[in-house]
Tab-separated table of C-alpha atoms in Angstrom:
chain	number	residue	atom	x	y	z
U	1	MET	CA	0.000	0.000	0.000
U	2	SER	CA	1.162	3.541	-0.735
U	3	THR	CA	2.330	5.597	2.224
U	4	THR	CA	0.310	8.540	0.860
U	5	LEU	CA	-3.433	8.550	1.297
U	6	SER	CA	-3.980	10.122	-2.144
U	7	GLN	CA	-3.422	6.694	-3.715
U	8	THR	CA	-5.003	4.658	-0.929
U	9	LYS	CA	-8.369	3.007	-1.560
U	10	ILE	CA	-10.664	3.571	1.441
U	11	ALA	CA	-14.004	1.777	1.893
U	12	PHE	CA	-16.539	3.113	4.398
U	13	VAL	CA	-19.049	0.567	5.686
U	14	GLY	CA	-21.884	2.827	6.809
U	15	ALA	CA	-22.814	6.210	5.378
U	16	GLY	CA	-23.838	8.256	8.433
U	17	SER	CA	-22.743	11.693	9.599
U	18	MET	CA	-19.382	10.580	11.007
U	19	ALA	CA	-18.469	8.751	7.799
U	20	GLU	CA	-19.392	11.891	5.863
U	21	ALA	CA	-17.339	14.085	8.219
U	22	ILE	CA	-14.218	11.994	7.641
U	23	ILE	CA	-14.837	11.848	3.890
U	24	ARG	CA	-15.340	15.616	3.676
U	25	GLY	CA	-12.145	16.207	5.640
U	26	LEU	CA	-10.132	13.838	3.460
U	27	ILE	CA	-11.363	15.471	0.254
U	28	GLU	CA	-11.294	19.136	1.337
U	29	THR	CA	-7.735	18.825	2.634
U	30	LYS	CA	-6.815	16.909	-0.550
U	31	VAL	CA	-5.486	14.085	1.597
U	32	ALA	CA	-7.436	11.502	-0.421
U	33	ASP	CA	-8.719	11.231	-4.005
U	34	PRO	CA	-12.548	11.026	-4.194
U	35	GLN	CA	-12.275	8.304	-6.848
U	36	ASN	CA	-10.466	6.119	-4.298
U	37	ILE	CA	-13.220	6.493	-1.678
U	38	TYR	CA	-15.980	3.895	-1.591
U	39	VAL	CA	-19.102	4.159	0.568
U	40	MET	CA	-21.692	1.470	1.167
U	41	ASN	CA	-24.816	0.923	3.236
U	42	ARG	CA	-27.645	-1.566	3.337
U	43	SER	CA	-30.450	0.215	1.524
U	44	ASP	CA	-30.587	4.019	1.775
U	45	GLN	CA	-30.208	4.919	-1.898
U	46	ASP	CA	-30.982	8.609	-1.373
U	47	ARG	CA	-28.148	8.927	1.128
U	48	LEU	CA	-25.695	7.210	-1.205
U	49	ALA	CA	-26.819	9.333	-4.169
U	50	PHE	CA	-26.276	12.496	-2.114
U	51	LEU	CA	-22.760	11.473	-1.057
U	52	GLN	CA	-21.862	10.508	-4.627
U	53	SER	CA	-23.164	13.815	-6.001
U	54	GLU	CA	-21.653	15.947	-3.228
U	55	TYR	CA	-18.153	14.425	-3.098
U	56	GLY	CA	-17.595	12.582	-6.393
U	57	LEU	CA	-16.920	9.282	-4.623
U	58	GLN	CA	-18.190	5.803	-5.453
U	59	ALA	CA	-21.221	4.548	-3.517
U	60	THR	CA	-23.390	1.437	-3.532
U	61	SER	CA	-25.775	-0.797	-1.620
U	62	ASP	CA	-25.584	-3.549	-4.239
U	63	PRO	CA	-24.102	-6.713	-2.656
U	64	SER	CA	-21.846	-7.639	-5.591
U	65	THR	CA	-20.488	-4.085	-5.925
U	66	LYS	CA	-19.955	-3.879	-2.164
U	67	GLU	CA	-17.949	-7.099	-2.392
U	68	THR	CA	-15.797	-5.579	-5.143
U	69	PHE	CA	-15.225	-2.387	-3.134
U	70	LEU	CA	-14.244	-4.326	-0.038
U	71	ARG	CA	-11.861	-6.658	-1.839
U	72	VAL	CA	-9.895	-3.835	-3.531
U	73	ALA	CA	-9.791	-1.508	-0.486
U	74	ASP	CA	-6.526	-0.848	1.345
U	75	VAL	CA	-8.396	0.566	4.358
U	76	VAL	CA	-11.859	-0.476	5.564
U	77	VAL	CA	-13.615	1.939	7.940
U	78	LEU	CA	-16.385	0.496	10.124
U	79	CYS	CA	-19.022	3.207	10.668
U	80	MET	CA	-22.130	1.216	11.542
U	81	LYS	CA	-24.135	1.545	14.776
U	82	PRO	CA	-23.372	-0.955	17.560
U	83	LYS	CA	-26.790	-2.603	17.082
U	84	ASP	CA	-25.901	-3.421	13.458
U	85	VAL	CA	-22.470	-4.895	14.173
U	86	GLU	CA	-23.374	-8.595	14.333
U	87	ASN	CA	-25.170	-8.719	10.969
U	88	ALA	CA	-22.677	-6.426	9.252
U	89	PHE	CA	-19.654	-8.344	10.528
U	90	ALA	CA	-21.140	-11.660	9.370
U	91	GLU	CA	-21.287	-10.230	5.833
U	92	LEU	CA	-17.844	-8.605	6.057
U	93	GLN	CA	-15.908	-11.525	7.507
U	94	PRO	CA	-15.300	-13.496	4.278
U	95	LEU	CA	-14.472	-10.357	2.273
U	96	LEU	CA	-11.640	-8.927	4.380
U	97	ASN	CA	-7.977	-9.910	4.318
U	98	GLU	CA	-5.005	-9.412	6.615
U	99	GLN	CA	-3.183	-7.099	4.186
U	100	GLN	CA	-5.893	-4.483	4.769
U	101	LEU	CA	-6.119	-1.974	7.622
U	102	LEU	CA	-9.379	-2.055	9.590
U	103	VAL	CA	-10.441	1.229	11.214
U	104	SER	CA	-13.343	1.123	13.687
U	105	ILE	CA	-15.334	4.089	14.969
U	106	ILE	CA	-17.833	1.835	16.792
U	107	ALA	CA	-18.269	3.038	20.378
U	108	GLY	CA	-17.215	0.557	23.047
U	109	LEU	CA	-16.213	-2.247	20.689
U	110	SER	CA	-12.806	-3.553	21.766
U	111	ILE	CA	-10.077	-4.640	19.401
U	112	ALA	CA	-10.205	-8.150	20.898
U	113	LYS	CA	-13.952	-8.473	20.294
U	114	THR	CA	-13.576	-7.104	16.765
U	115	GLU	CA	-10.932	-9.766	16.082
U	116	ALA	CA	-13.186	-12.469	17.558
U	117	LEU	CA	-16.303	-11.392	15.658
U	118	LEU	CA	-14.438	-11.202	12.348
U	119	GLN	CA	-12.225	-14.211	13.136
U	120	THR	CA	-9.259	-12.220	11.905
U	121	ASN	CA	-5.743	-11.173	12.794
U	122	MET	CA	-5.781	-8.141	10.486
U	123	PRO	CA	-4.316	-4.854	11.821
U	124	ILE	CA	-7.008	-2.846	13.616
U	125	VAL	CA	-7.200	0.812	14.606
U	126	ARG	CA	-9.899	1.600	17.160
U	127	THR	CA	-10.974	5.245	17.207
U	128	MET	CA	-13.338	7.565	19.055
U	129	PRO	CA	-13.972	10.775	17.085
U	130	ASN	CA	-16.506	13.394	18.189
U	131	THR	CA	-19.185	15.324	16.335
U	132	SER	CA	-17.026	18.433	15.930
U	133	SER	CA	-15.243	16.403	13.255
U	134	THR	CA	-18.092	17.470	10.956
U	135	ILE	CA	-16.647	21.019	10.912
U	136	GLY	CA	-12.985	19.993	10.960
U	137	LEU	CA	-12.539	20.677	14.683
U	138	GLY	CA	-12.818	17.130	15.940
U	139	ALA	CA	-10.940	15.398	18.727
U	140	THR	CA	-10.219	11.728	18.006
U	141	GLY	CA	-8.810	9.153	20.385
U	142	MET	CA	-6.948	6.281	18.741
U	143	SER	CA	-5.533	2.903	19.758
U	144	PHE	CA	-3.725	0.279	17.680
U	145	SER	CA	-3.687	-3.502	17.727
U	146	SER	CA	-0.192	-4.935	18.177
U	147	ASN	CA	0.185	-5.752	14.469
U	148	VAL	CA	-0.448	-2.242	13.077
U	149	ASN	CA	2.803	-1.270	11.386
U	150	ALA	CA	4.293	2.225	11.148
U	151	THR	CA	2.858	2.860	7.667
U	152	PHE	CA	-0.672	1.939	8.737
U	153	LYS	CA	-0.342	4.049	11.895
U	154	GLN	CA	0.576	7.060	9.776
U	155	VAL	CA	-2.346	6.423	7.412
U	156	ALA	CA	-4.821	6.282	10.313
U	157	ILE	CA	-3.425	9.420	11.936
U	158	GLN	CA	-3.533	11.304	8.611
U	159	MET	CA	-7.159	10.287	8.068
U	160	PHE	CA	-8.347	11.724	11.350
U	161	GLU	CA	-6.050	14.747	11.358
U	162	ALA	CA	-8.046	15.755	8.266
U	163	VAL	CA	-10.976	16.427	10.641
U	164	GLY	CA	-9.194	17.712	13.770
U	165	ILE	CA	-6.643	16.551	16.327
U	166	VAL	CA	-5.611	12.977	17.135
U	167	THR	CA	-4.598	11.639	20.550
U	168	ILE	CA	-2.982	8.189	20.745
U	169	VAL	CA	-3.874	6.321	23.942
U	170	GLU	CA	-3.705	2.780	25.309
U	171	GLU	CA	-6.942	1.004	24.474
U	172	GLU	CA	-8.148	0.777	28.074
U	173	LYS	CA	-8.187	4.588	28.186
U	174	LEU	CA	-10.514	4.976	25.187
U	175	GLU	CA	-13.621	4.776	27.381
U	176	ILE	CA	-12.592	7.680	29.610
U	177	LEU	CA	-11.557	9.559	26.481
U	178	THR	CA	-15.108	8.947	25.230
U	179	GLY	CA	-16.373	10.548	28.436
U	180	VAL	CA	-14.173	13.618	27.971
U	181	SER	CA	-14.165	14.354	24.234
U	182	GLY	CA	-16.572	11.866	22.659
U	183	SER	CA	-19.580	13.030	24.683
U	184	GLY	CA	-17.964	16.359	25.640
U	185	PRO	CA	-19.627	18.581	23.010
U	186	ALA	CA	-23.029	17.674	24.484
U	187	TYR	CA	-21.989	18.928	27.936
U	188	VAL	CA	-20.979	22.255	26.413
U	189	TYR	CA	-24.266	22.509	24.478
U	190	TYR	CA	-26.207	21.704	27.663
U	191	PHE	CA	-24.255	24.374	29.577
U	192	MET	CA	-25.030	26.860	26.787
U	193	GLU	CA	-28.724	25.917	26.907
U	194	ALA	CA	-28.773	26.736	30.609
U	195	MET	CA	-26.988	30.083	30.137
U	196	ILE	CA	-29.374	31.096	27.332
U	197	LYS	CA	-32.414	30.152	29.401
U	198	ALA	CA	-31.133	32.114	32.405
U	199	GLY	CA	-30.527	35.150	30.205
U	200	ILE	CA	-34.055	34.976	28.817
U	201	ASP	CA	-35.526	34.411	32.294
U	202	GLY	CA	-33.622	37.510	33.432
U	203	GLY	CA	-35.135	39.654	30.685
U	204	LEU	CA	-32.786	39.404	27.687
U	205	SER	CA	-34.214	38.686	24.265
U	206	ALA	CA	-33.727	35.136	23.010
U	207	GLU	CA	-31.442	36.412	20.242
U	208	ASP	CA	-29.273	38.446	22.615
U	209	ALA	CA	-29.037	35.618	25.137
U	210	HIS	CA	-28.018	33.238	22.352
U	211	GLN	CA	-25.387	35.537	20.828
U	212	LEU	CA	-23.875	36.544	24.173
U	213	THR	CA	-23.633	32.911	25.290
U	214	LEU	CA	-22.124	31.784	21.996
U	215	GLN	CA	-19.479	34.528	21.980
U	216	THR	CA	-18.663	33.933	25.640
U	217	VAL	CA	-18.021	30.202	25.132
U	218	LEU	CA	-16.112	30.830	21.900
U	219	GLY	CA	-13.984	33.529	23.540
U	220	ALA	CA	-13.226	31.420	26.598
U	221	ALA	CA	-12.141	28.444	24.461
U	222	HIS	CA	-9.919	30.681	22.330
U	223	MET	CA	-8.415	32.246	25.455
U	224	VAL	CA	-7.339	28.825	26.722
U	225	GLN	CA	-5.976	27.910	23.290
U	226	LEU	CA	-4.087	31.152	22.671
U	227	THR	CA	-2.638	31.717	26.150
U	228	GLN	CA	-1.914	28.009	26.814
U	229	GLU	CA	-2.763	28.738	30.446
U	230	ASN	CA	-4.491	26.279	32.723
U	231	PRO	CA	-8.261	26.938	32.752
U	232	ALA	CA	-8.134	27.022	36.559
U	233	GLU	CA	-5.601	29.855	36.413
U	234	LEU	CA	-7.662	31.801	33.882
U	235	ARG	CA	-10.705	31.360	36.117
U	236	ARG	CA	-8.805	32.719	39.094
U	237	LYS	CA	-7.728	35.765	37.081
U	238	VAL	CA	-11.331	36.741	36.299
U	239	THR	CA	-12.661	35.982	39.790
U	240	SER	CA	-12.181	39.102	41.927
U	241	PRO	CA	-12.525	38.620	45.705
U	242	ASN	CA	-16.129	39.206	46.799
U	243	GLY	CA	-17.084	40.100	43.208
U	244	ALA	CA	-19.952	38.975	40.998
U	245	THR	CA	-17.956	36.161	39.405
U	246	GLN	CA	-16.887	34.770	42.787
U	247	ALA	CA	-20.515	34.788	43.888
U	248	SER	CA	-21.515	32.877	40.743
U	249	ILE	CA	-18.736	30.290	41.188
U	250	GLU	CA	-19.863	29.769	44.787
U	251	ALA	CA	-23.402	29.160	43.499
U	252	LEU	CA	-22.070	26.554	41.067
U	253	ASP	CA	-20.146	24.907	43.897
U	254	ARG	CA	-23.295	24.764	46.042
U	255	PHE	CA	-24.950	22.798	43.259
U	256	GLN	CA	-21.855	20.581	42.872
U	257	PHE	CA	-21.108	21.705	39.311
U	258	SER	CA	-17.635	20.166	39.192
U	259	GLU	CA	-18.881	16.887	40.648
U	260	ALA	CA	-21.740	16.780	38.124
U	261	ILE	CA	-19.338	17.139	35.198
U	262	SER	CA	-17.047	14.487	36.653
U	263	GLN	CA	-19.962	12.097	37.061
U	264	ALA	CA	-21.088	12.791	33.486
U	265	VAL	CA	-17.628	11.930	32.135
U	266	PHE	CA	-17.414	8.699	34.118
U	267	ARG	CA	-20.974	7.647	33.282
U	268	SER	CA	-20.291	8.201	29.572
U	269	ALA	CA	-17.177	6.041	29.841
U	270	GLU	CA	-19.110	3.364	31.701
U	271	ARG	CA	-21.945	3.392	29.157
U	272	ALA	CA	-19.515	3.142	26.224
U	273	LYS	CA	-18.050	0.020	27.807
U	274	GLU	CA	-21.537	-1.406	28.400
U	275	MET	CA	-22.451	-0.836	24.750
U	276	GLY	CA	-19.381	-2.749	23.624
U	277	GLU	CA	-20.154	-5.606	25.988
U	278	GLN	CA	-23.726	-5.819	24.681
U	279	ILE	CA	-22.462	-6.672	21.208
U	280	ALA	CA	-22.732	-10.453	21.183
U	281	ALA	CA	-19.541	-12.434	20.991
U	282	PRO	CA	-19.417	-15.082	18.255
U	283	SER	CA	-20.842	-18.490	19.109
U	284	PRO	CA	-18.162	-21.104	19.655
U	285	VAL	CA	-17.704	-23.388	16.657
U	286	ALA	CA	-19.037	-26.834	17.442
U	287	LYS	CA	-16.372	-29.547	17.333
U	288	SER	CA	-17.064	-32.440	15.011
U	289	SER	CA	-17.045	-35.839	16.673
């Protein structure tokens, strides 16, 4: 396989929003050639037609064409929902080979279970991107099976750097990473919802409350990024003794704000692990007498 993604054939199994985010990133950054990108799903022809029209890639739900795509691919990206894994893997298993790289974005599904379900020893990259990948500002956690070579590692990193930043972690840390960055955008949206509602309840117009909240969150994130200071230190700098901000932080502490966020992160991690465990392991092959 070529060390450059521009000549690498990439097959996406599943055509949802995360698959599209990665595809868009690969094409817009000119990391990959649209003609070398294949997308397949079970039956949603409208979705496939849209992706083909929008990005100039190749798309199909036809079983024989899917088989062709999968057999010629250098990289196969698993983008299906956890509930669809068993059926999809049963179809995929005879079509994959150990010269290919398998990239999984399936929440909670371990490398070991992927190997067992597919009865394979092919190199596997397990990833956890987040929804901000759809605008090129994603955060992706990544772990490798022991047989992923340096070339394949670089290919996987390049793919996800096309939609944001990549953090390499040991596989057992992917669940807590899911709690921090995988589910993290939702915590920020929820926080923004609460700020907007409070602004409206206090008499601001909905539009003003929305714009002020948006700019405040955007500005705070940029401040952390640009100054490279610890958020705790930045918070201290804007919290004058006995001032309005100190009073508001004390109110958050009374309602255990920090503890709530911590619990959210850990519960997300726990749930991701549960989802992976709920994917049925393959039935043992019966021994012939």
